[in-house]
């Protein structure tokens, strides 16, 4: 039995009928073709699927699309504004905060949330804030530098 | 100074990735795609007495269900490329038919119209199992008892002895012989993107395209063609964005062949995206060595002999390189020391577990760990500083090329220089004083040193199962844009940028005018792939030499057009000049935009090159002339491209020193890093930012092995660490700030002097960390502790004795 939902994603309203068990990440990827949000573990441990839901960083692999009904979702595709990279995106590019890029969208969303809550975080606070996101390539040091870059920039 | 090479150039691959616009396998959408899900064994060893798929077949959306019995021998065995004498090779098919041999062993594949339906149906397949005796521990497996593959009679897949020098005499005549059991536990590579395959067969064209998250598109194409029985030139393998590999995607998996085959059966695209749980159970693991070392030394710290008797836990089946990994361990047992007698005795054993294979470092971290632990054991036995033991055994810079007792020639090295720099950066003498003071205050601090050498740029073809060369095509298009096709298939290492840096410097173009294409077997000439820290040292060299070849041709065209003898035409970054002095027509660095007549699309007729009166021709002028081909030297082929297959004459041997400083919490046993200092020598650096990234990422995987990570199977062969909740991948807050530095010792193995750096961190760091913890615990009489060093074990040591 499908259920009608209304979700605003990256500023665009979407009215869709979905299976109640459809995960938010599959809704974004399969129904809306926003494939920037990745699935890394399906258990909310790796953070590759992190998106902003009503301003909160959430793991979209363990939220049903129906739970996001009526909410505003921002994915990695919606972070840049008017063609300008978000400072965190810029920081990742400037400081080599990514290698394979798979964890990157979730990592950038999580980092943006850290800065929103604390515009001048210490390295320790950045590392603590990124504990819900795994990266296997970078060893995190360049990610920490990327977030510091963004903090200075914004 | 070069404009691009050696500079911290931002990556050209990043814009698409930071915007979420890259395409990994699961991001590729084809109409009418069917989705595959696998039923996998829940038992480590069992006979399948019955499989009932009828209920699964009747599930809405299900199109087909295949079992091992349906498949029979329609798909060839999963290949093993390791050629070892008398190797026992089990018949390894994509789906189990009569027996299952490990938890996660695929039994059936469900094909459905969406991924939810496919996974629902998997749960409806009824399998009757008859459980069989399980063998999990490799030493037990070697002794006898339960047998994994009945037809072999025992679990020993192979035995191998290697090394030179009289080890018995060396150990007999040593002042001291130290023995230690050494464990390199099983690890899971955990690429953040699990494996994934999309296959599309076009029945009319009889063409199969397989998108796979792999490190080796061409080798995969060849093997899949053989497995599926399709002509290789009708099979196209595409590796789109690959979300990490670390060796786990340097393989040929049954699922890749099966997806291709299913697409051919159904005439529709089929997709399978591995879940993380499948990834933990059914993607290769790494390490898995239990060994016993005997190291002989003189009282002055000179190491005279090293024997390593090792049981290699192969798992139930051979994947592509499974049995070969311990042979790399054997090659690197000399470390960066002059050890006159070395012997490795490998017993490779089958166990009811997933196969082990190449995981970042692939056999070399195991060797480095053995040697670097041995050096510290010698130091502890003799009461010497670990640094002094290392210094005493280094070959001096003038002793290179240096031949080891494992049969290798280290081309170049200056181990003491890297050591000294690291000691200086860490302020080692002061650290030792601080440690002493801290101990007096009751704090537990340890300093660990590792001086490593690795074998990289794999490698000469003679030493490789399927070719050790790499290929490149460099092409200048009629508009002057540069296209590079590389057979290496990078997946995060950044060669789209570093190869463009090489080309931009060598061709005098802007880096933005270079495009690097890889990972599509229908576009790129045959190549080998990215693994073994080879992509830049071997693949980058192929690019470099192809450019040289291309410039030779361009030079001839330039001389012809300028109506000059070739000896009078000189290259500089702006083009080919008639006179040595830089009299320039086209100023500026990059290739100027094609001077197309306004309003004319590039697709229309090309502009005529303006040659007359010029004393200098840009590459763009020459590229245009080469393609118009109206005025070329007699007998010259039109076009401007060059392809080169580079065969290295040797491996490279990067090296360095890593120093870890840890403090142990007496109350909790927790190990905290105070500092981490590393000096690595990877030869010529193309992009220091990318090299730092490789080293940092590598060190963190080493920290994972030293302190956190472990694939655990219980005695029934159940995978206990089946999710990321149970398998501890290091997180940002667990890690120190890495203080990195470099030395640069030239190598003549390739013309750029590049050695490779992808695995350095993982190889060099693990023993530094363990040595630091052991050093911290040495007042408690500890000389060795097994990885991963858990707080629980440390706490027991500290609190039993304090």
Tab-separated table of C-alpha atoms in Angstrom, chain B residues 135-334:
chain	number	residue	atom	x	y	z
B	135	UNK	CA	38.091	-25.745	10.932
B	136	UNK	CA	38.835	-22.141	11.757
B	137	UNK	CA	42.292	-21.890	13.295
B	138	UNK	CA	45.097	-22.150	10.713
B	139	UNK	CA	47.490	-24.006	12.995
B	140	UNK	CA	44.796	-26.529	13.859
B	141	UNK	CA	43.948	-26.795	10.179
B	142	UNK	CA	47.541	-27.760	9.372
B	143	UNK	CA	47.619	-30.446	12.056
B	144	UNK	CA	44.760	-32.534	10.720
B	145	UNK	CA	41.278	-33.183	12.028
B	146	UNK	CA	38.433	-31.596	10.132
B	147	UNK	CA	39.139	-31.139	6.451
B	148	UNK	CA	37.782	-28.274	4.372
B	149	UNK	CA	38.068	-29.925	0.955
B	150	UNK	CA	37.548	-33.661	1.263
B	151	UNK	CA	39.203	-34.479	-2.039
B	152	UNK	CA	42.559	-33.071	-0.919
B	153	UNK	CA	42.701	-35.238	2.207
B	154	UNK	CA	44.186	-32.460	4.335
B	155	UNK	CA	44.091	-28.683	4.615
B	156	UNK	CA	47.600	-27.883	3.428
B	157	UNK	CA	47.212	-26.055	0.127
B	158	UNK	CA	50.935	-25.640	-0.356
B	159	UNK	CA	54.250	-25.496	1.397
B	160	UNK	CA	57.000	-23.185	0.343
B	161	UNK	CA	60.515	-22.557	1.534
B	162	UNK	CA	62.522	-19.569	0.348
B	163	UNK	CA	65.556	-17.551	1.313
B	164	UNK	CA	69.305	-17.687	1.033
B	165	UNK	CA	72.226	-18.203	3.384
B	166	UNK	CA	72.801	-21.030	5.838
B	167	UNK	CA	70.118	-20.270	8.392
B	168	UNK	CA	70.885	-23.259	10.619
B	169	UNK	CA	74.540	-22.286	10.873
B	170	UNK	CA	73.639	-18.621	11.399
B	171	UNK	CA	71.327	-19.411	14.277
B	172	UNK	CA	73.709	-22.006	15.744
B	173	UNK	CA	76.612	-19.587	15.804
B	174	UNK	CA	74.669	-16.554	17.030
B	175	UNK	CA	75.417	-15.085	20.450
B	176	UNK	CA	71.702	-14.949	21.095
B	177	UNK	CA	68.690	-16.480	19.403
B	178	UNK	CA	65.348	-14.923	20.232
B	179	UNK	CA	62.110	-16.692	19.479
B	180	UNK	CA	58.674	-15.155	19.287
B	181	UNK	CA	55.238	-16.105	18.040
B	182	UNK	CA	53.949	-13.311	15.821
B	183	UNK	CA	50.361	-12.779	14.780
B	184	UNK	CA	49.154	-10.756	11.800
B	185	UNK	CA	45.449	-10.935	12.382
B	186	UNK	CA	42.815	-11.070	9.670
B	187	UNK	CA	41.620	-7.655	8.549
B	188	UNK	CA	38.762	-6.473	6.383
B	189	UNK	CA	39.675	-3.903	3.723
B	190	UNK	CA	36.350	-2.000	4.031
B	191	UNK	CA	36.341	0.185	0.966
B	192	UNK	CA	33.602	2.674	1.778
B	193	UNK	CA	31.883	1.793	-1.475
B	194	UNK	CA	31.080	-1.912	-1.301
B	195	UNK	CA	31.446	-3.940	-4.465
B	196	UNK	CA	28.857	-3.468	-7.178
B	197	UNK	CA	28.167	-4.806	-10.652
B	198	UNK	CA	25.869	-3.689	-13.436
B	199	UNK	CA	25.752	-5.886	-16.534
B	200	UNK	CA	23.954	-5.226	-19.802
B	201	UNK	CA	23.827	-7.637	-22.683
B	202	UNK	CA	22.630	-6.422	-26.051
B	203	UNK	CA	21.387	-9.537	-27.870
B	204	UNK	CA	21.437	-7.877	-31.294
B	205	UNK	CA	24.989	-6.587	-31.080
B	206	UNK	CA	25.996	-9.623	-29.009
B	207	UNK	CA	27.843	-7.262	-26.724
B	208	UNK	CA	28.115	-7.442	-22.981
B	209	UNK	CA	29.042	-4.412	-20.914
B	210	UNK	CA	29.971	-4.932	-17.283
B	211	UNK	CA	30.289	-1.940	-14.970
B	212	UNK	CA	32.181	-3.087	-11.926
B	213	UNK	CA	33.824	-1.431	-8.970
B	214	UNK	CA	37.240	-2.886	-9.683
B	215	UNK	CA	40.917	-1.913	-9.656
B	216	UNK	CA	41.707	-3.980	-12.771
B	217	UNK	CA	39.267	-3.414	-15.635
B	218	UNK	CA	41.338	-5.069	-18.355
B	219	UNK	CA	42.433	-8.110	-16.375
B	220	UNK	CA	38.818	-8.483	-15.272
B	221	UNK	CA	37.644	-8.353	-18.888
B	222	UNK	CA	40.003	-11.137	-19.914
B	223	UNK	CA	39.017	-13.336	-16.991
B	224	UNK	CA	35.283	-12.688	-17.346
B	225	UNK	CA	35.455	-13.459	-21.058
B	226	UNK	CA	37.010	-16.828	-20.215
B	227	UNK	CA	34.575	-17.539	-17.378
B	228	UNK	CA	31.423	-16.593	-19.276
B	229	UNK	CA	32.602	-17.826	-22.656
B	230	UNK	CA	32.109	-14.602	-24.587
B	231	UNK	CA	34.744	-13.309	-27.017
B	232	UNK	CA	36.912	-10.776	-25.241
B	233	UNK	CA	36.291	-8.215	-27.967
B	234	UNK	CA	32.549	-8.461	-27.327
B	235	UNK	CA	32.979	-7.697	-23.655
B	236	UNK	CA	33.455	-4.205	-22.333
B	237	UNK	CA	34.362	-3.556	-18.720
B	238	UNK	CA	33.820	-0.073	-17.360
B	239	UNK	CA	34.968	1.038	-13.953
B	240	UNK	CA	33.199	4.251	-13.215
B	241	UNK	CA	34.063	6.075	-9.996
B	242	UNK	CA	35.433	3.474	-7.587
B	243	UNK	CA	34.898	4.185	-3.910
B	244	UNK	CA	38.118	2.750	-2.571
B	245	UNK	CA	39.759	-0.609	-3.128
B	246	UNK	CA	42.808	-1.225	-0.940
B	247	UNK	CA	43.327	-4.509	-2.771
B	248	UNK	CA	39.824	-5.809	-2.161
B	249	UNK	CA	38.884	-4.911	-5.734
B	250	UNK	CA	42.118	-6.282	-7.189
B	251	UNK	CA	40.240	-9.446	-7.860
B	252	UNK	CA	37.843	-11.394	-9.995
B	253	UNK	CA	34.732	-12.342	-8.089
B	254	UNK	CA	32.100	-14.919	-8.908
B	255	UNK	CA	29.393	-12.285	-8.684
B	256	UNK	CA	30.966	-10.309	-11.535
B	257	UNK	CA	30.779	-13.273	-13.889
B	258	UNK	CA	27.366	-14.323	-12.691
B	259	UNK	CA	25.832	-10.900	-13.299
B	260	UNK	CA	27.198	-10.877	-16.849
B	261	UNK	CA	25.857	-14.352	-17.455
B	262	UNK	CA	22.417	-13.545	-16.027
B	263	UNK	CA	22.167	-10.485	-18.256
B	264	UNK	CA	22.914	-12.713	-21.222
B	265	UNK	CA	20.204	-15.157	-20.133
B	266	UNK	CA	17.551	-12.502	-19.631
B	267	UNK	CA	18.578	-9.940	-22.247
B	268	UNK	CA	18.169	-7.152	-19.710
B	269	UNK	CA	20.471	-5.083	-17.526
B	270	UNK	CA	21.015	-6.586	-14.084
B	271	UNK	CA	22.518	-4.906	-11.058
B	272	UNK	CA	23.880	-6.141	-7.762
B	273	UNK	CA	25.127	-3.798	-5.065
B	274	UNK	CA	26.871	-5.497	-2.200
B	275	UNK	CA	25.520	-4.780	1.268
B	276	UNK	CA	28.024	-4.002	4.005
B	277	UNK	CA	27.225	-7.306	5.681
B	278	UNK	CA	28.005	-9.133	2.431
B	279	UNK	CA	31.147	-7.055	2.127
B	280	UNK	CA	32.360	-8.174	5.549
B	281	UNK	CA	31.630	-11.841	4.811
B	282	UNK	CA	32.265	-12.256	1.097
B	283	UNK	CA	34.827	-9.710	-0.026
B	284	UNK	CA	38.405	-10.804	0.518
B	285	UNK	CA	40.119	-10.295	3.836
B	286	UNK	CA	43.755	-9.432	4.350
B	287	UNK	CA	46.699	-10.639	6.444
B	288	UNK	CA	45.873	-13.802	8.433
B	289	UNK	CA	49.361	-15.050	9.282
B	290	UNK	CA	50.424	-16.875	12.427
B	291	UNK	CA	54.175	-17.247	12.523
B	292	UNK	CA	57.142	-18.122	14.640
B	293	UNK	CA	60.333	-16.176	14.308
B	294	UNK	CA	63.844	-17.064	15.323
B	295	UNK	CA	66.272	-14.208	15.085
B	296	UNK	CA	69.967	-14.667	15.690
B	297	UNK	CA	72.259	-11.811	16.671
B	298	UNK	CA	75.676	-10.993	17.966
B	299	UNK	CA	76.058	-9.235	21.281
B	300	UNK	CA	76.715	-5.945	19.514
B	301	UNK	CA	73.264	-6.026	17.935
B	302	UNK	CA	74.250	-7.326	14.500
B	303	UNK	CA	71.471	-9.516	13.169
B	304	UNK	CA	72.923	-12.688	11.671
B	305	UNK	CA	69.883	-14.711	10.705
B	306	UNK	CA	66.092	-14.693	10.593
B	307	UNK	CA	63.755	-17.633	10.214
B	308	UNK	CA	60.005	-17.245	9.851
B	309	UNK	CA	57.824	-20.326	9.997
B	310	UNK	CA	54.363	-19.174	9.095
B	311	UNK	CA	50.891	-20.567	8.730
B	312	UNK	CA	48.977	-18.565	6.167
B	313	UNK	CA	45.215	-18.643	6.685
B	314	UNK	CA	44.021	-18.818	3.080
B	315	UNK	CA	40.322	-19.332	3.750
B	316	UNK	CA	38.181	-21.854	1.910
B	317	UNK	CA	38.983	-20.879	-1.676
B	318	UNK	CA	41.689	-19.134	-3.613
B	319	UNK	CA	40.735	-15.773	-4.952
B	320	UNK	CA	42.964	-14.119	-7.574
B	321	UNK	CA	46.203	-13.893	-5.549
B	322	UNK	CA	45.396	-15.672	-2.288
B	323	UNK	CA	48.324	-18.112	-2.118
B	324	UNK	CA	50.798	-15.576	-3.508
B	325	UNK	CA	50.496	-13.043	-0.703
B	326	UNK	CA	52.833	-14.871	1.724
B	327	UNK	CA	55.469	-15.030	-1.024
B	328	UNK	CA	55.652	-11.229	-0.889
B	329	UNK	CA	56.186	-11.555	2.857
B	330	UNK	CA	59.119	-13.843	2.121
B	331	UNK	CA	60.656	-11.363	-0.318
B	332	UNK	CA	60.635	-8.526	2.210
B	333	UNK	CA	61.954	-10.350	5.274
B	334	UNK	CA	65.293	-8.616	5.086
